[in-house]
Short mmCIF file of C-alpha atoms in Angstrom, two decimals:
data_model
loop_
_atom_site.label_atom_id
_atom_site.label_comp_id
_atom_site.label_asym_id
_atom_site.label_seq_id
_atom_site.Cartn_x
_atom_site.Cartn_y
_atom_site.Cartn_z
CA MET A 133 0.00 0.00 0.00
CA ARG A 134 1.41 3.37 -1.03
CA SER A 135 1.45 5.68 1.97
CA VAL A 136 0.13 9.24 1.60
CA TRP A 137 0.49 10.19 5.29
CA SER A 138 2.15 8.70 8.34
CA GLY A 139 1.86 9.52 12.00
CA THR A 140 0.19 8.34 15.18
CA LEU A 141 -3.38 7.35 15.96
CA ALA A 142 -3.97 8.43 19.57
CA PHE A 143 -6.67 6.43 21.35
CA GLY A 144 -6.65 7.84 24.88
CA LEU A 145 -3.18 7.04 26.22
CA VAL A 146 -2.72 4.34 23.58
CA SER A 147 -0.57 5.49 20.64
CA ILE A 148 -0.65 3.48 17.42
CA PRO A 149 1.92 4.26 14.69
CA VAL A 150 -0.06 4.21 11.46
CA LYS A 151 0.18 5.06 7.78
CA LEU A 152 -2.60 6.20 5.49
CA GLY A 153 -3.19 4.75 2.02
CA SER A 154 -5.93 5.37 -0.53
CA ALA A 155 -8.84 2.92 -0.31
CA VAL A 156 -10.20 3.66 -3.79
CA SER A 157 -8.97 4.11 -7.34
CA SER A 158 -10.52 5.80 -10.33
CA HIS A 159 -10.99 4.62 -13.92
CA LYS A 160 -12.07 8.05 -15.10
CA ILE A 161 -11.26 8.58 -18.76
CA SER A 162 -8.55 11.21 -19.31
CA PHE A 163 -8.12 13.02 -22.59
CA ARG A 164 -5.28 15.24 -23.79
CA GLN A 165 -5.80 18.49 -25.62
CA ILE A 166 -4.22 18.55 -29.09
CA HIS A 167 -3.70 20.98 -31.94
CA LEU A 168 -6.19 19.77 -34.57
CA ALA A 169 -3.95 20.88 -37.44
CA ASP A 170 -0.95 18.67 -36.61
CA GLN A 171 -1.96 16.55 -33.57
CA GLY A 172 0.60 18.27 -31.35
CA ARG A 173 -0.09 18.25 -27.63
CA VAL A 174 -1.18 21.53 -26.10
CA ARG A 175 1.17 22.64 -23.32
CA TYR A 176 0.49 25.19 -20.61
CA GLN A 177 3.08 27.67 -19.46
CA LYS A 178 2.94 29.66 -16.25
CA THR A 179 3.82 33.30 -16.77
CA CYS A 180 4.15 36.32 -14.49
CA GLU A 181 1.39 38.83 -15.15
CA LEU A 182 3.76 41.74 -14.49
CA ASP A 183 6.61 41.01 -16.90
CA GLU A 184 5.05 38.08 -18.87
CA GLU A 185 8.15 35.99 -18.14
CA VAL A 186 7.72 32.20 -18.40
CA LEU A 187 8.45 30.69 -14.98
CA SER A 188 9.87 27.36 -13.86
CA SER A 189 8.57 25.49 -10.80
CA ALA A 190 11.52 26.66 -8.73
CA GLU A 191 10.54 30.28 -9.37
CA ILE A 192 6.94 29.86 -8.19
CA GLY A 193 5.88 30.28 -4.57
CA ARG A 194 2.57 30.66 -2.76
CA ALA A 195 0.90 33.61 -1.09
CA PHE A 196 -2.26 34.28 0.90
CA GLU A 197 -4.50 36.98 -0.53
CA THR A 198 -6.12 39.23 2.07
CA PRO A 199 -9.59 40.79 1.65
CA ASP A 200 -7.94 44.09 0.57
CA ASP A 201 -5.95 42.27 -2.18
CA GLU A 202 -2.64 42.28 -0.34
CA LEU A 203 -0.45 39.21 -0.97
CA VAL A 204 1.39 37.64 1.96
CA GLU A 205 4.02 35.11 0.93
CA VAL A 206 3.92 31.80 2.83
CA THR A 207 6.70 29.22 2.44
CA ASP A 208 6.53 25.43 2.68
CA ALA A 209 8.85 25.54 5.71
CA GLU A 210 6.50 27.94 7.51
CA LEU A 211 3.52 25.69 6.85
CA GLN A 212 5.37 22.63 8.12
CA ALA A 213 6.36 24.51 11.28
CA LEU A 214 2.78 25.46 12.17
CA PRO A 215 2.00 24.55 15.81
CA LEU A 216 -0.67 22.01 14.88
CA PRO A 217 -0.88 18.84 17.01
CA THR A 218 -2.78 17.21 14.12
CA ALA A 219 0.20 17.48 11.76
CA LYS A 220 1.47 14.06 12.82
CA THR A 221 -1.28 12.78 15.10
CA ILE A 222 -4.90 11.72 14.64
CA GLU A 223 -6.29 12.49 18.08
CA VAL A 224 -9.50 10.57 18.75
CA SER A 225 -11.71 13.03 20.64
CA GLY A 226 -15.01 11.13 20.75
CA PHE A 227 -17.25 8.49 19.23
CA VAL A 228 -20.52 8.41 17.32
CA ASP A 229 -22.99 5.64 16.47
CA THR A 230 -22.47 4.59 12.86
CA SER A 231 -26.24 4.84 12.32
CA ARG A 232 -26.11 8.58 13.12
CA ILE A 233 -23.52 9.47 10.50
CA ASP A 234 -24.80 12.01 7.97
CA GLN A 235 -24.10 10.55 4.53
CA MET A 236 -23.66 14.06 3.11
CA GLN A 237 -20.55 14.55 5.25
CA LEU A 238 -18.71 11.48 3.98
CA ASP A 239 -15.79 12.32 1.71
CA THR A 240 -12.64 10.36 0.76
CA PRO A 241 -11.93 6.87 2.22
CA TYR A 242 -8.45 5.73 3.24
CA PHE A 243 -7.06 2.55 4.74
CA LEU A 244 -5.31 2.95 8.08
CA ALA A 245 -2.52 0.41 8.46
CA PRO A 246 -0.04 -0.27 11.28
CA SER A 247 3.32 1.15 10.29
CA SER A 248 5.40 -1.28 12.37
CA PRO A 249 5.03 -4.74 13.96
CA THR A 250 4.81 -3.16 17.42
CA ALA A 251 1.64 -1.35 16.32
CA ASN A 252 -0.21 -4.58 15.46
CA LYS A 253 -1.63 -5.31 18.93
CA PRO A 254 -3.02 -1.84 19.75
CA TYR A 255 -4.27 -1.60 16.15
CA VAL A 256 -6.24 -4.86 16.48
CA LEU A 257 -7.46 -3.78 19.93
CA MET A 258 -8.98 -0.56 18.55
CA ARG A 259 -10.42 -2.38 15.53
CA GLU A 260 -12.16 -4.97 17.68
CA ALA A 261 -13.38 -2.36 20.19
CA LEU A 262 -14.99 -0.32 17.41
CA SER A 263 -16.51 -3.42 15.83
CA ARG A 264 -18.04 -4.59 19.14
CA SER A 265 -19.42 -1.16 20.04
CA GLY A 266 -20.96 -0.33 16.66
CA LYS A 267 -19.38 3.11 16.96
CA ALA A 268 -16.99 5.18 14.88
CA ALA A 269 -14.11 7.24 16.25
CA VAL A 270 -13.95 10.95 15.41
CA GLY A 271 -10.76 12.98 15.22
CA LYS A 272 -8.76 15.50 13.19
CA PHE A 273 -5.51 15.39 11.24
CA ALA A 274 -3.60 17.70 8.91
CA MET A 275 -2.58 16.61 5.42
CA ARG A 276 -1.75 18.47 2.19
CA ASN A 277 -2.01 21.96 3.66
CA SER A 278 -5.45 21.30 5.13
CA GLU A 279 -6.87 20.02 8.39
CA HIS A 280 -9.44 17.27 8.00
CA LEU A 281 -12.23 15.95 10.17
CA ALA A 282 -11.97 12.15 10.18
CA LEU A 283 -14.21 9.21 10.92
CA ILE A 284 -12.56 5.88 11.77
CA THR A 285 -14.52 2.62 11.55
CA ALA A 286 -13.76 -1.10 11.63
CA ARG A 287 -14.06 -2.75 8.22
CA GLY A 288 -13.20 -6.43 8.24
CA ASP A 289 -9.56 -6.78 9.25
CA VAL A 290 -8.67 -3.11 8.81
CA LEU A 291 -9.45 0.33 10.14
CA LEU A 292 -11.05 2.60 7.57
CA LEU A 293 -10.54 6.35 7.86
CA GLN A 294 -13.00 8.52 5.96
CA THR A 295 -12.50 12.26 5.76
CA LEU A 296 -15.60 14.27 6.53
CA ARG A 297 -16.78 17.59 5.18
CA TRP A 298 -16.93 20.21 7.91
CA PRO A 299 -20.51 20.90 9.09
CA ASP A 300 -20.46 24.46 7.73
CA GLU A 301 -19.53 23.12 4.28
CA LEU A 302 -22.92 21.42 3.89
CA ASN A 303 -25.41 23.47 1.92
CA PRO A 304 -29.04 23.64 3.10
CA ALA A 305 -31.39 21.36 1.19
CA ALA A 306 -34.40 23.70 1.30
CA ASP A 307 -33.78 25.06 -2.21
CA ALA A 308 -33.85 21.53 -3.66
CA ALA A 309 -37.26 20.60 -2.24
CA PRO A 310 -40.37 20.86 -4.49
CA ARG A 311 -42.25 24.12 -4.04
CA GLY A 312 -45.97 24.21 -3.42
CA LYS A 313 -48.29 21.52 -2.14
CA VAL A 314 -47.97 18.09 -3.76
CA THR A 315 -50.62 15.43 -3.10
CA ILE A 316 -49.81 11.74 -3.50
CA SER A 317 -52.69 9.24 -3.44
CA ASP A 318 -52.62 5.92 -1.57
CA ASN A 319 -52.82 4.03 -4.87
CA GLU A 320 -49.78 5.87 -6.21
CA LEU A 321 -47.81 5.04 -3.07
CA LYS A 322 -48.88 1.38 -3.18
CA LEU A 323 -47.88 1.08 -6.82
CA ALA A 324 -44.54 2.76 -6.13
CA ASP A 325 -43.98 0.22 -3.33
CA THR A 326 -44.83 -2.57 -5.78
CA LEU A 327 -42.32 -1.20 -8.28
CA ILE A 328 -39.60 -1.17 -5.61
CA ASP A 329 -40.36 -4.81 -4.78
CA ALA A 330 -40.51 -5.78 -8.47
CA LEU A 331 -37.15 -4.23 -9.31
CA GLY A 332 -35.61 -6.13 -6.41
CA GLU A 333 -32.36 -5.74 -4.50
CA ALA A 334 -29.52 -4.03 -6.36
CA ASP A 335 -26.23 -5.94 -6.60
CA LEU A 336 -23.68 -3.12 -6.51
CA ALA A 337 -20.87 -5.50 -7.48
CA ALA A 338 -22.61 -6.13 -10.82
CA TYR A 339 -22.43 -2.50 -11.95
CA HIS A 340 -19.65 -1.38 -14.27
CA ASP A 341 -18.54 1.75 -16.09
CA GLU A 342 -20.09 1.48 -19.56
CA TYR A 343 -18.73 4.87 -20.63
CA ALA A 344 -15.11 3.74 -20.11
CA ALA A 345 -15.78 0.52 -22.05
CA ALA A 346 -17.43 2.46 -24.89
CA VAL A 347 -14.49 4.88 -25.14
CA GLU A 348 -12.06 1.95 -25.26
CA ALA A 349 -14.10 0.34 -28.05
CA LEU A 350 -14.12 3.64 -29.95
CA VAL A 351 -10.33 4.03 -29.66
CA THR A 352 -9.75 0.40 -30.68
CA ALA A 353 -11.94 0.80 -33.76
CA LYS A 354 -10.12 3.96 -34.84
CA LEU A 355 -6.72 2.30 -34.36
CA GLU A 356 -7.81 -0.64 -36.51
CA GLY A 357 -9.32 1.59 -39.17
CA ALA A 358 -12.77 0.15 -38.59
CA GLU A 359 -16.09 1.95 -38.38
CA PRO A 360 -16.54 3.32 -34.84
CA PRO A 361 -19.52 1.91 -32.91
CA THR A 362 -22.55 4.18 -32.81
CA ALA A 363 -25.42 4.58 -30.40
CA GLY A 364 -28.64 2.68 -31.02
CA GLY A 365 -31.87 4.42 -31.87
CA GLY A 366 -33.26 4.88 -28.37
CA THR A 367 -36.30 6.92 -27.54
CA GLY A 368 -35.95 10.11 -25.58
CA GLY A 369 -37.83 10.74 -22.36
CA GLY A 370 -40.97 12.86 -22.48
CA GLN A 371 -43.32 14.50 -20.06
CA VAL A 372 -45.21 12.10 -17.80
CA VAL A 373 -48.92 12.76 -18.41
CA ASP A 374 -50.40 9.88 -16.39
CA LEU A 375 -48.26 9.03 -13.36
CA MET A 376 -50.28 5.92 -12.53
CA ALA A 377 -49.97 4.61 -16.09
CA ALA A 378 -46.22 5.18 -16.02
CA LEU A 379 -45.91 3.36 -12.68
CA GLN A 380 -48.03 0.42 -13.90
CA ALA A 381 -45.98 0.14 -17.11
CA SER A 382 -42.79 0.21 -15.04
CA VAL A 383 -44.08 -2.58 -12.78
CA ASP A 384 -45.06 -4.71 -15.80
CA GLN A 385 -41.65 -4.15 -17.38
CA ALA A 386 -39.86 -5.03 -14.12
CA HIS A 387 -41.84 -8.27 -13.76
CA GLU A 388 -41.06 -9.23 -17.34
CA GLY A 389 -37.35 -8.61 -16.78
CA ARG A 390 -37.30 -10.64 -13.56
CA ALA A 391 -39.20 -13.48 -15.24
CA LYS A 392 -36.63 -13.65 -18.04
CA SER A 393 -33.73 -13.64 -15.60
CA GLY A 394 -35.46 -16.14 -13.31
CA ARG A 395 -34.73 -14.17 -10.16
CA GLY A 396 -37.09 -13.30 -7.32
CA LYS A 397 -40.73 -14.09 -6.69
CA ASP A 398 -43.79 -12.45 -8.17
CA ALA A 399 -44.66 -9.27 -6.31
CA THR A 400 -48.19 -8.09 -5.67
CA VAL A 401 -49.48 -5.63 -8.25
CA THR A 402 -51.89 -2.90 -7.17
CA ASP A 403 -55.07 -2.68 -9.25
CA ILE A 404 -55.57 0.92 -10.30
CA GLY A 405 -59.26 1.23 -9.65
CA ASP A 406 -59.48 5.01 -9.42
CA ARG A 407 -57.40 5.86 -12.50
CA PRO A 408 -59.26 8.37 -14.73
CA GLY A 409 -61.33 6.60 -17.41
CA LYS A 410 -61.12 3.20 -15.71
CA GLY A 411 -64.04 3.48 -13.25
CA ALA A 412 -63.96 3.37 -9.47
CA GLY A 413 -62.30 0.48 -7.68
CA THR A 414 -64.33 -1.38 -5.07
CA GLY A 415 -62.11 -4.26 -4.02
CA THR A 416 -58.90 -4.51 -2.08
CA GLY A 417 -56.98 -3.06 -5.02
CA LYS A 418 -54.54 -5.99 -5.26
CA ARG A 419 -54.23 -8.89 -7.62
CA PRO A 420 -51.49 -11.46 -8.17
CA ALA A 421 -48.81 -10.37 -10.63
CA ARG A 422 -49.05 -13.73 -12.46
CA LYS A 423 -52.49 -12.73 -13.82
CA ALA A 424 -50.96 -9.74 -15.55
CA ALA A 425 -48.22 -12.01 -16.87
CA ALA A 426 -50.86 -14.42 -18.21
CA LYS A 427 -52.57 -11.62 -20.12
CA LYS A 428 -49.21 -10.65 -21.61
CA THR A 429 -48.60 -14.24 -22.72
CA ALA A 430 -51.99 -14.38 -24.43
CA ALA A 431 -51.27 -11.10 -26.17
CA ARG A 432 -47.94 -12.43 -27.40
CA LYS A 433 -49.58 -15.57 -28.84
CA THR A 434 -52.08 -13.41 -30.74
CA ALA A 435 -49.31 -11.19 -32.03
CA LYS A 436 -47.33 -14.19 -33.33
CA LYS A 437 -50.07 -14.96 -35.90
CA ALA A 438 -49.24 -11.84 -37.90
CA PRO A 439 -46.17 -12.38 -40.12
CA ALA A 440 -43.34 -9.99 -39.37
CA LYS A 441 -41.04 -8.48 -41.96
CA LYS A 442 -37.44 -9.48 -41.63
CA THR A 443 -35.02 -6.63 -41.16
CA PRO A 444 -31.42 -7.28 -42.28
CA ALA A 445 -29.03 -7.05 -39.37
CA LYS A 446 -26.52 -4.24 -39.50
CA LYS A 447 -22.87 -5.12 -39.30
CA THR A 448 -20.90 -3.25 -36.69
CA ALA A 449 -17.22 -3.01 -37.50
CA GLY A 450 -14.37 -2.48 -35.16
CA ARG A 451 -16.09 -3.62 -31.96
CA ARG A 452 -13.91 -5.24 -29.39
CA LYS A 453 -14.96 -6.31 -25.94
CA ALA A 454 -13.52 -3.95 -23.37
CA ASN A 455 -11.88 -5.43 -20.33
#
């Protein structure tokens, strides 16, 4: 594990020498800017705005700009000499139930690892104590010219440190809430619940970055001189006129997908008795999903009687499966 910070994790009077390493990696696609005329890379040069001289890294320093536009130069040595106890120590100052953690505050995750064999026992002690208590330790540490609020939890065999956004960095959510009074009927809520059940539990491990794979396929096709893959003719989203109809169609589609994949049981589908144009419902409003599936099967058998025109399949050149 590549260390990005090293110091001490202070747990009361127990000091644990630790090192910090990134817990995540990114497969974000990076592009370079080029000159379209000759494919040359575009370079950036840092220049002084006073004399327009091109500067090297050794000639560039940092300064703090005051509210009245005065620049105060600050050196690396001065920053390193700041009297901050968190520069080399993560001081645990309290604990919080993991269920009370505000998800909006969570930022970057890091692995905390013991930095020497002598740190193994106190490291395991803190890990097990956190795991048994269901709590997370809270502390602060300084890294990369900033002080960070940190949350430390037990994750399997390791301690996970997650930086937190400071409370005053969280924006109020009031502006994002719908304005005006919105009324949701019981039938709409029941059908939304049915849709949640029909879609089933999400397997996060099954998700992958399709954009990265598509870019790789595009680059491969261009290198091989083949026709780049193009997007299919999908339909764009429109305005939802009948919310109940959209929910019912979504439930039907979800059941059909689950039936094809053979996963999950049939969920209960809410009968939309009070939908405009359908008459008033008088029963319990529920019917087994398999009845709807049976109607679909009958409709498919009827549709099979009409001969369908064959459409020649299009050849797609230059596709290669992305790893």
